[in-house]
PDB file of N, CA and C and ligand atoms in Angstrom:
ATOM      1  N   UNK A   1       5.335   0.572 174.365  1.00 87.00           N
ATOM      2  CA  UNK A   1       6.625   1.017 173.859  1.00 87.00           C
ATOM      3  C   UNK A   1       7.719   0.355 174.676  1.00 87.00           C
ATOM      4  N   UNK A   2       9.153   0.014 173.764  1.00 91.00           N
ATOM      5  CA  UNK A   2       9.527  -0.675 174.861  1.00 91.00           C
ATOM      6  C   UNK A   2      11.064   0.309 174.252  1.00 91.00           C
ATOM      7  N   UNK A   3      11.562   0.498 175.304  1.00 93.00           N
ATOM      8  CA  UNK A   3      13.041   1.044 174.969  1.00 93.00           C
ATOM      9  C   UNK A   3      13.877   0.447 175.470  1.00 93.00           C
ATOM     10  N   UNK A   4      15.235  -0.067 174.769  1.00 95.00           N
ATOM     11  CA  UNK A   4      16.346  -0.612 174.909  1.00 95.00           C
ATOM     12  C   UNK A   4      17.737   0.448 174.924  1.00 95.00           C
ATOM     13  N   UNK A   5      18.354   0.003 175.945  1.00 96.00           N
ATOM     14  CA  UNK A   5      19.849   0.708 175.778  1.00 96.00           C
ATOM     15  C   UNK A   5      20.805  -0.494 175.107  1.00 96.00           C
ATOM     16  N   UNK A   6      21.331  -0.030 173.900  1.00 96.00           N
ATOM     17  CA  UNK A   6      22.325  -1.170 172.999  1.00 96.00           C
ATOM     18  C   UNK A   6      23.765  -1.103 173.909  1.00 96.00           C
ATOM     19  N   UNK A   7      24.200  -2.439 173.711  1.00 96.00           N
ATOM     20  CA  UNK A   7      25.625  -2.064 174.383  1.00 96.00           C
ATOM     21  C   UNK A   7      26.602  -0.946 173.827  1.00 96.00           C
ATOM     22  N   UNK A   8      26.631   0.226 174.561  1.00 97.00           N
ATOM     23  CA  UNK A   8      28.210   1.191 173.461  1.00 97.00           C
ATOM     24  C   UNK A   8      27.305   2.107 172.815  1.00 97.00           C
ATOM     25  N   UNK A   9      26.426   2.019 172.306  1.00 97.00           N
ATOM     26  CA  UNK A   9      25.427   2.685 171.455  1.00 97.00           C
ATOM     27  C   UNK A   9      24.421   3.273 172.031  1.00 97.00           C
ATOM     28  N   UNK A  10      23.398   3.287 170.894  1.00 97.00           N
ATOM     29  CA  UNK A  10      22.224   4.120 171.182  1.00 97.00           C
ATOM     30  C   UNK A  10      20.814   3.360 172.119  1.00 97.00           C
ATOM     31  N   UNK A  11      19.815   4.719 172.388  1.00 96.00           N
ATOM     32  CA  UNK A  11      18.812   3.691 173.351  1.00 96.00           C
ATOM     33  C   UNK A  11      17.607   3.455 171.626  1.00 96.00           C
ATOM     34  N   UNK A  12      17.318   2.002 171.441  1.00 96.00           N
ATOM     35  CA  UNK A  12      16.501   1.456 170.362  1.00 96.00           C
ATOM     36  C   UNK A  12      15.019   1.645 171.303  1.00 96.00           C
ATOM     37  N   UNK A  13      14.267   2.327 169.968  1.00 94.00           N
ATOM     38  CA  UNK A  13      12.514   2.624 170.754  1.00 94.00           C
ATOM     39  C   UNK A  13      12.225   1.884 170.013  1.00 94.00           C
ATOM     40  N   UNK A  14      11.089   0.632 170.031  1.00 94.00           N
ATOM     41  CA  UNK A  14       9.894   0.058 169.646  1.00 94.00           C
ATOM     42  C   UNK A  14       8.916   0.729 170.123  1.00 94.00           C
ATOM     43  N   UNK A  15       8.555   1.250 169.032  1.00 92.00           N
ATOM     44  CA  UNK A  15       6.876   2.121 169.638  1.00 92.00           C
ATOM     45  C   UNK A  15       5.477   1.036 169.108  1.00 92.00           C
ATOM     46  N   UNK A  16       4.553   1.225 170.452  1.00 92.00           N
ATOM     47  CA  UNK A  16       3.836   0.839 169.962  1.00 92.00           C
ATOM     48  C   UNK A  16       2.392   0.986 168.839  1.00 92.00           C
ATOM     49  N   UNK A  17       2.728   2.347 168.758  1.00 93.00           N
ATOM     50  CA  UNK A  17       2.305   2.773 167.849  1.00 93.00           C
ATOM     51  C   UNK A  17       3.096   4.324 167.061  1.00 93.00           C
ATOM     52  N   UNK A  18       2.766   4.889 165.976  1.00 94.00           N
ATOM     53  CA  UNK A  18       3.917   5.811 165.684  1.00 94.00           C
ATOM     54  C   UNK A  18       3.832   6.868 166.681  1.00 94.00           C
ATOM     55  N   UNK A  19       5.098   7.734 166.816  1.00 92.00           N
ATOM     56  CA  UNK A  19       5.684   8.335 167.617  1.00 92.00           C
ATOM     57  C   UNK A  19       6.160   9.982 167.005  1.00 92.00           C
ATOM     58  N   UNK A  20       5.794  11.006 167.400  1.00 93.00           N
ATOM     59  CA  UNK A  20       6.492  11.964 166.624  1.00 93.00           C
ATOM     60  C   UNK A  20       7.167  13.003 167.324  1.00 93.00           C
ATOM     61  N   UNK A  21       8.448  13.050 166.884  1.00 88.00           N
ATOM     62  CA  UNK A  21       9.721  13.706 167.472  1.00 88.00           C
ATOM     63  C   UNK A  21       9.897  15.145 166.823  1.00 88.00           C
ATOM     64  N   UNK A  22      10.189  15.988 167.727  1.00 85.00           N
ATOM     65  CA  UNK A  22      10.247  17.529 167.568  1.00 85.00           C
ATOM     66  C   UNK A  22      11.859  17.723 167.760  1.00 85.00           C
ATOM     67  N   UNK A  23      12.104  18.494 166.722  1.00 75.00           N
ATOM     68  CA  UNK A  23      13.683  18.947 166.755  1.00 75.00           C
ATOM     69  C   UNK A  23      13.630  19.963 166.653  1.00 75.00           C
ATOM     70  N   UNK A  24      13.737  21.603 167.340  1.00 77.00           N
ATOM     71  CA  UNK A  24      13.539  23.039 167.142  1.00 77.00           C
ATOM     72  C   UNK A  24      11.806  22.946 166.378  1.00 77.00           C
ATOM     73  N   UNK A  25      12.399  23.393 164.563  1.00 84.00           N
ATOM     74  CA  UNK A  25      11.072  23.588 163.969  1.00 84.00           C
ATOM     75  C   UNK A  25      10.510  22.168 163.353  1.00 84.00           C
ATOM     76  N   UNK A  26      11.633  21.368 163.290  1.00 83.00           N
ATOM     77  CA  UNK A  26      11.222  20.198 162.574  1.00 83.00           C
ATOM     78  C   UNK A  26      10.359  19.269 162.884  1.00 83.00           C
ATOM     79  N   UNK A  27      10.012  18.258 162.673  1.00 89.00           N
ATOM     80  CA  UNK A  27       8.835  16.862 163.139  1.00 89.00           C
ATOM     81  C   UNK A  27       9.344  16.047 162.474  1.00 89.00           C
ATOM     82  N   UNK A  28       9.571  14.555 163.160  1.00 88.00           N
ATOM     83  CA  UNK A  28       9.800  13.590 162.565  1.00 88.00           C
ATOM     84  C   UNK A  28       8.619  12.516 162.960  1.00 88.00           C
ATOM     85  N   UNK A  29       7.842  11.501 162.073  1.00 93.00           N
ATOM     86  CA  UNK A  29       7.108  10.813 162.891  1.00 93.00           C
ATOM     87  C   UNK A  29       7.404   9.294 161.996  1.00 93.00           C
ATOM     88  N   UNK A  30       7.794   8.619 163.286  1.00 92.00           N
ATOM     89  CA  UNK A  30       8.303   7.162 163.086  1.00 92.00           C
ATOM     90  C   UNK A  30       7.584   6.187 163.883  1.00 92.00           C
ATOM     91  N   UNK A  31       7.158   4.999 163.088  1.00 91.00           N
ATOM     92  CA  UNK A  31       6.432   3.695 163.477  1.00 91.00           C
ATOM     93  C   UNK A  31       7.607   2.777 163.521  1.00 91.00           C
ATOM     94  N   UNK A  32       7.881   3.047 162.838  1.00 94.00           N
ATOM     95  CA  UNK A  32       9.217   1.448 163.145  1.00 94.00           C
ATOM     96  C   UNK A  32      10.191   1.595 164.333  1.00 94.00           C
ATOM     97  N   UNK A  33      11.167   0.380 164.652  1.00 96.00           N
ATOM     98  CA  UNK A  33      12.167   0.639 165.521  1.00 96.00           C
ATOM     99  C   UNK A  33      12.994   1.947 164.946  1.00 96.00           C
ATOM    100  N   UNK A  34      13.560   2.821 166.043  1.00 95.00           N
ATOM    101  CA  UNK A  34      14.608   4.121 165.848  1.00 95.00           C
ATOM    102  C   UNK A  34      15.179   4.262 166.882  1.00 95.00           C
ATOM    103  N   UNK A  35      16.648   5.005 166.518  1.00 96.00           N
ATOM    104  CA  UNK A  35      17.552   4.604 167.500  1.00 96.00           C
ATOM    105  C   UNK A  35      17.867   6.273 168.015  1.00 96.00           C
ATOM    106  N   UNK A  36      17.504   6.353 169.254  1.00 95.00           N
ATOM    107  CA  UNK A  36      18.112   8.060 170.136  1.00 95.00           C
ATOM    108  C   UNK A  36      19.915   7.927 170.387  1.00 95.00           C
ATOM    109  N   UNK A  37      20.041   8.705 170.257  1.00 96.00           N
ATOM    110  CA  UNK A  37      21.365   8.848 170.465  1.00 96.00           C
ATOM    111  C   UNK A  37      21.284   9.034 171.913  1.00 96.00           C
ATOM    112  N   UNK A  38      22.554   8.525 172.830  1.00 96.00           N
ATOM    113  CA  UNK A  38      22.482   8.998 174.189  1.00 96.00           C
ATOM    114  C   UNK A  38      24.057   9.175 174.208  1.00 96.00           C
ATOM    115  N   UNK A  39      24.823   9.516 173.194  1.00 97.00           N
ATOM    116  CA  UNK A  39      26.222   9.587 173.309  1.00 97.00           C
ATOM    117  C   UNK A  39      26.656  11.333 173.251  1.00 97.00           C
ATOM    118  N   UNK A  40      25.428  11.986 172.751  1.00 97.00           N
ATOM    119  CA  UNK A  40      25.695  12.939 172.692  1.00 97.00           C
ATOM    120  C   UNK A  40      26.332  13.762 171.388  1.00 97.00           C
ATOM    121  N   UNK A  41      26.670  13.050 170.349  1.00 97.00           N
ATOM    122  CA  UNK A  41      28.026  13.382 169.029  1.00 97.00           C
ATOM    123  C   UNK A  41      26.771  13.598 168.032  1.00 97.00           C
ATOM    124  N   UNK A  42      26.061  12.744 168.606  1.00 96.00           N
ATOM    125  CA  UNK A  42      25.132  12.565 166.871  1.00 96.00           C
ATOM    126  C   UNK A  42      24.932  14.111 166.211  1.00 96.00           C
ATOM    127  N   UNK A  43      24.813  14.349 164.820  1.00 96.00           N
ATOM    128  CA  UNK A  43      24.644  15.600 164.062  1.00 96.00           C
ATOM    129  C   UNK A  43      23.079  15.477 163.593  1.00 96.00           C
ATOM    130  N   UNK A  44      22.504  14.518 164.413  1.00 91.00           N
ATOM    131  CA  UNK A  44      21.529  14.118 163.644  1.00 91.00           C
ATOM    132  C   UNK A  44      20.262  13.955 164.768  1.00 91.00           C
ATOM    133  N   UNK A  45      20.648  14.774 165.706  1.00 89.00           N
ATOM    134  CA  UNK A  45      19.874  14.505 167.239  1.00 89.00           C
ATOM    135  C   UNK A  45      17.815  14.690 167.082  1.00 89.00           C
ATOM    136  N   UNK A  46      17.085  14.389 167.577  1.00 90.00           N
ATOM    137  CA  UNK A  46      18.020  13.666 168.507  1.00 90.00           C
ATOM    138  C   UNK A  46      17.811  11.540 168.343  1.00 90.00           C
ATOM    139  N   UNK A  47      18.284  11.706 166.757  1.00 93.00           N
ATOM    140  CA  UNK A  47      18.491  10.338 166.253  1.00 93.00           C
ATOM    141  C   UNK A  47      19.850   9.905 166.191  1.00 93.00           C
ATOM    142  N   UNK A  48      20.491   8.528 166.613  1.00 97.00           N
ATOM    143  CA  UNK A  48      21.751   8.301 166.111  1.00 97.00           C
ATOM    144  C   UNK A  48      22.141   8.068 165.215  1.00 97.00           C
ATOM    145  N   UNK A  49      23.171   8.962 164.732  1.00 97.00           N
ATOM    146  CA  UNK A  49      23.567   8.785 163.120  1.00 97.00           C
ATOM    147  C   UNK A  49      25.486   8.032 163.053  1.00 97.00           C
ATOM    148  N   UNK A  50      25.244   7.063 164.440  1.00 97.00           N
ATOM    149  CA  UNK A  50      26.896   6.268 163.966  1.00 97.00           C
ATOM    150  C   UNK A  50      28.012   6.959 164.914  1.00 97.00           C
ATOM    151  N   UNK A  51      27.532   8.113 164.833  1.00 98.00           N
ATOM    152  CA  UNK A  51      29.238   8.727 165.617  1.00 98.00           C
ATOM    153  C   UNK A  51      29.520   8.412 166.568  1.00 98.00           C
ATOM    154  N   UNK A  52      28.343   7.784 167.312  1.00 97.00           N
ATOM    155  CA  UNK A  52      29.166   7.217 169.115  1.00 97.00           C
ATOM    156  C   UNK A  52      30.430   5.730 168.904  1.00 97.00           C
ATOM    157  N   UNK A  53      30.618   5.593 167.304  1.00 97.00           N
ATOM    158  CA  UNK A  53      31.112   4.690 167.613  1.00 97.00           C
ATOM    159  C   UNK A  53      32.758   5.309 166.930  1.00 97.00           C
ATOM    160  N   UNK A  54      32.743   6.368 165.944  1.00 97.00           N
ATOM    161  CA  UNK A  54      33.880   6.827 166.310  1.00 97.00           C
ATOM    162  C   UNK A  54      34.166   7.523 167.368  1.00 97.00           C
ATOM    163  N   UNK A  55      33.003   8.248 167.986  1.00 95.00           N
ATOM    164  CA  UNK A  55      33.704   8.685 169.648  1.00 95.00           C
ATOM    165  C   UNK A  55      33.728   7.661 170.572  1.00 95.00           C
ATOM    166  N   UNK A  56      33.976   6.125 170.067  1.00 95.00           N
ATOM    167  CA  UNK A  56      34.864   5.033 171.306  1.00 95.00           C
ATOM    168  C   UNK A  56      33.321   5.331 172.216  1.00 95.00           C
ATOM    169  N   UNK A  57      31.948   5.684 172.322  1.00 96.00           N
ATOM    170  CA  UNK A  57      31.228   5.888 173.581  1.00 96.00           C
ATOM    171  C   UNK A  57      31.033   4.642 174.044  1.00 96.00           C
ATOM    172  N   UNK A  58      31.127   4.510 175.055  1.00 96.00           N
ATOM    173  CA  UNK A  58      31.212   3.246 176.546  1.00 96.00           C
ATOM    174  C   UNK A  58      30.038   2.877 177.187  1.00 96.00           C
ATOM    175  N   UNK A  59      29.098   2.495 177.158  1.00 94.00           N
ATOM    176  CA  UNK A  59      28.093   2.752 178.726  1.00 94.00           C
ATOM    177  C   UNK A  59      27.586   1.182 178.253  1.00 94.00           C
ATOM    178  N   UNK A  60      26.924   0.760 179.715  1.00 92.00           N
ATOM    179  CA  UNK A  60      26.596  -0.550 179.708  1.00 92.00           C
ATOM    180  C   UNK A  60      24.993  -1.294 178.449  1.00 92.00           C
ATOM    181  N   UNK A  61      24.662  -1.865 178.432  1.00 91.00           N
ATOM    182  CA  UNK A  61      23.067  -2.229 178.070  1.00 91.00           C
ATOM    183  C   UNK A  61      21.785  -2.012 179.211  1.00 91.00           C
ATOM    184  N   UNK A  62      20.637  -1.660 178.517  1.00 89.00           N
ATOM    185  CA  UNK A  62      19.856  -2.009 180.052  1.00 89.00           C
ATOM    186  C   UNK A  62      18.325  -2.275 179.182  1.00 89.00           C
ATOM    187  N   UNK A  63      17.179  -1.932 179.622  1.00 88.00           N
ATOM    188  CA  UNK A  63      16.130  -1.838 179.203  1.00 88.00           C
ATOM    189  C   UNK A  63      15.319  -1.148 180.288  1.00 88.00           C
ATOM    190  N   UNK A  64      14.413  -0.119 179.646  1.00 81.00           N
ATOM    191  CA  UNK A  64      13.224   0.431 180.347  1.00 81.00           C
ATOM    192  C   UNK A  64      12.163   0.304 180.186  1.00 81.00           C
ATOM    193  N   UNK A  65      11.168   0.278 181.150  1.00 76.00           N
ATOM    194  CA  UNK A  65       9.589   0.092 180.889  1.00 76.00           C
ATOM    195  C   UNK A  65       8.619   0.674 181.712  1.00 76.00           C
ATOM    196  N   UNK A  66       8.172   1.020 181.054  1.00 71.00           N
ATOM    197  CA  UNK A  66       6.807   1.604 181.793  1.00 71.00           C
ATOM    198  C   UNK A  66       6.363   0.724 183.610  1.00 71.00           C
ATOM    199  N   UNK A  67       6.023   2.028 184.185  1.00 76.00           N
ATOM    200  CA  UNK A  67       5.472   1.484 185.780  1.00 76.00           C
ATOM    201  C   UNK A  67       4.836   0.168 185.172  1.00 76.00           C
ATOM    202  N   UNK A  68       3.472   0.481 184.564  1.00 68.00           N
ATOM    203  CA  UNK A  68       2.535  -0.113 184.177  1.00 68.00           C
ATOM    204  C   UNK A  68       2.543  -1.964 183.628  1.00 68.00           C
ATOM    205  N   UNK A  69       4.211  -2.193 183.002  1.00 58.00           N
ATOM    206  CA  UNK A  69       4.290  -3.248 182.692  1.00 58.00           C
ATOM    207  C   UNK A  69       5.229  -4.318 183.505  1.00 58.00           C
TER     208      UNK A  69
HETATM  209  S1  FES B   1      24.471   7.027 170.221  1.00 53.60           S
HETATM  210 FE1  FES B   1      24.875   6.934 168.121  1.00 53.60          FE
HETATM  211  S2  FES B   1      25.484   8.921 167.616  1.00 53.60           S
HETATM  212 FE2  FES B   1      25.081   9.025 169.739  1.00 53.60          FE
END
């Protein structure tokens, strides 16, 4: 899995295989690239659904990875 922080935006997951996300009662389970919100606005958590970019959100780019790689 490799996770990216976008510039201004959200952190982008490449999973390497599918992935499934718990929201209260809900489940979401996604194989493709998907984007987490880390701005905090999203209505759509914890996926980004756009709003960090009418809330102007700021933060740099980076990338994370596993100890392992
Ligand atoms: S990063 Fe896009 S809505 Fe939060």
């Amino acid at each position: 899995m490799k996770i990216t922080s976008t510039p201004n935006g959200p952190n982008r997951v490449d999973p390497d295989e599918p992935v499934t996300l718990s929201a209260g009662e809900k489940e979401k389970t996604l194989a493709s690239p998907f984007y987490l919100c880390r701005c905090g606005l999203s209505k759509n958590k914890p996926l980004c659904d756009g709003s960090h970019l009418a809330g102007k959100f700021e933060a740099p780019p980076s990338e994370i990875r596993p100890r392992n790689q």
